[in-house]
C-alpha cells in the first residue's frame, strides 16, 4: 500500500499544476461519493423502520359519525376508481382516489359524473375514499 502511495506521488509530481488540480478534484469527488454511499448504507435500515412504523394512511380514517362532503373531479362508474375533492375541510382542499361505497350501486354499474356532490363515508385500508351521493344536493 505504501508503495502504491509513493508511486502515485511520483506520478502527480510529473503532471503540470492544472493536471494535479484535476486529479485532486477527481479524488475529492470520489471521496464524497464513497462517504455518501456509506451514509446511505448506514442509515437505510433506520429509514426503512421509520417508513414501516409511520402513518401508512391511518390519518385518513374518519372518526365515528363524522362525514365529509366532497365533489367528484373524476367520474366513477360501477367498480371503477375516480377522484374526490373534499369541499368542507376549511381552507385546504385535499384530493383522494374514490370508489362507490354502496354494493348495490356497484352491481348496477351506477355512474357518478364529474361534479357530483358526494359524502365520504370512510377510507379503506389503501387510502381510497368510499363515497355515496349527497342527497342534500339532488
GROMACS .gro file of C-alpha atoms in nm:
model
  138
    1UNK     CA    1   0.000   0.000   0.000
    2UNK     CA    2   0.284   0.235   0.085
    3UNK     CA    3   0.450   0.158  -0.248
    4UNK     CA    4   0.130   0.250  -0.427
    5UNK     CA    5   0.114   0.578  -0.238
    6UNK     CA    6   0.473   0.667  -0.335
    7UNK     CA    7   0.410   0.573  -0.697
    8UNK     CA    8   0.102   0.798  -0.701
    9UNK     CA    9   0.301   1.088  -0.557
   10UNK     CA   10   0.569   1.048  -0.825
   11UNK     CA   11   0.308   1.046  -1.099
   12UNK     CA   12   0.143   1.355  -0.956
   13UNK     CA   13   0.472   1.549  -0.947
   14UNK     CA   14   0.525   1.469  -1.314
   15UNK     CA   15   0.195   1.640  -1.403
   16UNK     CA   16   0.160   2.014  -1.464
   17UNK     CA   17  -0.020   2.211  -1.192
   18UNK     CA   18  -0.353   2.208  -1.379
   19UNK     CA   19  -0.330   1.829  -1.408
   20UNK     CA   20  -0.262   1.797  -1.035
   21UNK     CA   21  -0.565   2.016  -0.965
   22UNK     CA   22  -0.786   1.791  -1.180
   23UNK     CA   23  -0.652   1.477  -1.009
   24UNK     CA   24  -0.718   1.623  -0.661
   25UNK     CA   25  -1.063   1.734  -0.774
   26UNK     CA   26  -1.146   1.384  -0.900
   27UNK     CA   27  -1.011   1.227  -0.579
   28UNK     CA   28  -1.220   1.468  -0.371
   29UNK     CA   29  -1.536   1.387  -0.565
   30UNK     CA   30  -1.466   1.014  -0.530
   31UNK     CA   31  -1.421   1.056  -0.154
   32UNK     CA   32  -1.753   1.241  -0.129
   33UNK     CA   33  -1.922   0.970  -0.334
   34UNK     CA   34  -1.784   0.695  -0.110
   35UNK     CA   35  -1.890   0.886   0.204
   36UNK     CA   36  -2.244   0.938   0.074
   37UNK     CA   37  -2.267   0.569  -0.014
   38UNK     CA   38  -2.152   0.473   0.335
   39UNK     CA   39  -2.403   0.711   0.498
   40UNK     CA   40  -2.687   0.579   0.284
   41UNK     CA   41  -2.597   0.220   0.371
   42UNK     CA   42  -2.568   0.312   0.738
   43UNK     CA   43  -2.900   0.500   0.759
   44UNK     CA   44  -3.114   0.295   0.518
   45UNK     CA   45  -3.227   0.047   0.788
   46UNK     CA   46  -3.339   0.338   1.006
   47UNK     CA   47  -3.531   0.495   0.717
   48UNK     CA   48  -3.695   0.160   0.643
   49UNK     CA   49  -3.806   0.134   1.008
   50UNK     CA   50  -3.931   0.493   1.003
   51UNK     CA   51  -4.138   0.431   0.690
   52UNK     CA   52  -4.262   0.099   0.824
   53UNK     CA   53  -4.397   0.238   1.151
   54UNK     CA   54  -4.527   0.579   1.047
   55UNK     CA   55  -4.866   0.687   0.916
   56UNK     CA   56  -4.949   0.445   0.629
   57UNK     CA   57  -5.277   0.628   0.558
   58UNK     CA   58  -5.409   0.577   0.911
   59UNK     CA   59  -5.462   0.952   0.947
   60UNK     CA   60  -5.714   0.936   0.660
   61UNK     CA   61  -5.960   0.733   0.866
   62UNK     CA   62  -6.259   0.945   0.966
   63UNK     CA   63  -6.378   0.942   1.327
   64UNK     CA   64  -6.715   0.784   1.401
   65UNK     CA   65  -7.018   0.984   1.286
   66UNK     CA   66  -6.807   1.242   1.102
   67UNK     CA   67  -6.887   1.262   0.732
   68UNK     CA   68  -6.705   1.486   0.490
   69UNK     CA   69  -6.865   1.632   0.180
   70UNK     CA   70  -6.684   1.633  -0.148
   71UNK     CA   71  -6.717   1.680  -0.520
   72UNK     CA   72  -6.603   1.434  -0.783
   73UNK     CA   73  -6.322   1.558  -1.005
   74UNK     CA   74  -6.302   1.228  -1.196
   75UNK     CA   75  -6.617   1.023  -1.271
   76UNK     CA   76  -6.692   0.693  -1.101
   77UNK     CA   77  -6.882   0.418  -1.280
   78UNK     CA   78  -6.955   0.087  -1.108
   79UNK     CA   79  -6.634  -0.059  -0.966
   80UNK     CA   80  -6.401   0.197  -1.125
   81UNK     CA   81  -6.185   0.438  -0.927
   82UNK     CA   82  -6.244   0.811  -0.958
   83UNK     CA   83  -6.128   1.111  -0.762
   84UNK     CA   84  -6.298   1.322  -0.495
   85UNK     CA   85  -6.204   1.665  -0.363
   86UNK     CA   86  -6.304   1.749  -0.006
   87UNK     CA   87  -6.510   2.069  -0.003
   88UNK     CA   88  -6.587   2.130   0.364
   89UNK     CA   89  -6.248   2.087   0.526
   90UNK     CA   90  -6.183   2.456   0.587
   91UNK     CA   91  -5.939   2.648   0.372
   92UNK     CA   92  -5.742   2.348   0.243
   93UNK     CA   93  -5.888   2.115  -0.019
   94UNK     CA   94  -5.747   1.768  -0.041
   95UNK     CA   95  -5.800   1.522  -0.323
   96UNK     CA   96  -5.832   1.145  -0.279
   97UNK     CA   97  -5.891   0.845  -0.504
   98UNK     CA   98  -6.254   0.738  -0.465
   99UNK     CA   99  -6.484   0.440  -0.519
  100UNK     CA  100  -6.854   0.380  -0.460
  101UNK     CA  101  -6.949   0.267  -0.109
  102UNK     CA  102  -7.285   0.104  -0.186
  103UNK     CA  103  -7.255  -0.252  -0.321
  104UNK     CA  104  -7.595  -0.218  -0.496
  105UNK     CA  105  -7.473   0.083  -0.692
  106UNK     CA  106  -7.153  -0.102  -0.785
  107UNK     CA  107  -7.354  -0.401  -0.906
  108UNK     CA  108  -7.591  -0.173  -1.103
  109UNK     CA  109  -7.289  -0.005  -1.270
  110UNK     CA  110  -7.412   0.337  -1.150
  111UNK     CA  111  -7.242   0.642  -1.299
  112UNK     CA  112  -7.144   0.942  -1.086
  113UNK     CA  113  -7.033   1.213  -1.333
  114UNK     CA  114  -6.774   1.484  -1.268
  115UNK     CA  115  -6.914   1.748  -1.034
  116UNK     CA  116  -7.139   1.508  -0.839
  117UNK     CA  117  -7.171   1.614  -0.475
  118UNK     CA  118  -7.086   1.317  -0.252
  119UNK     CA  119  -7.035   1.220   0.111
  120UNK     CA  120  -6.710   1.049   0.202
  121UNK     CA  121  -6.822   0.765   0.428
  122UNK     CA  122  -6.480   0.619   0.508
  123UNK     CA  123  -6.137   0.540   0.372
  124UNK     CA  124  -6.038   0.181   0.304
  125UNK     CA  125  -5.702   0.032   0.405
  126UNK     CA  126  -5.548   0.156   0.076
  127UNK     CA  127  -5.647   0.516   0.145
  128UNK     CA  128  -5.928   0.518  -0.114
  129UNK     CA  129  -6.233   0.724  -0.017
  130UNK     CA  130  -6.564   0.534  -0.025
  131UNK     CA  131  -6.841   0.771  -0.131
  132UNK     CA  132  -7.220   0.793  -0.170
  133UNK     CA  133  -7.427   1.057  -0.347
  134UNK     CA  134  -7.507   1.350  -0.120
  135UNK     CA  135  -7.891   1.361  -0.114
  136UNK     CA  136  -7.889   1.721   0.008
  137UNK     CA  137  -7.779   1.844  -0.337
  138UNK     CA  138  -8.014   1.636  -0.552
   0.00000   0.00000   0.00000
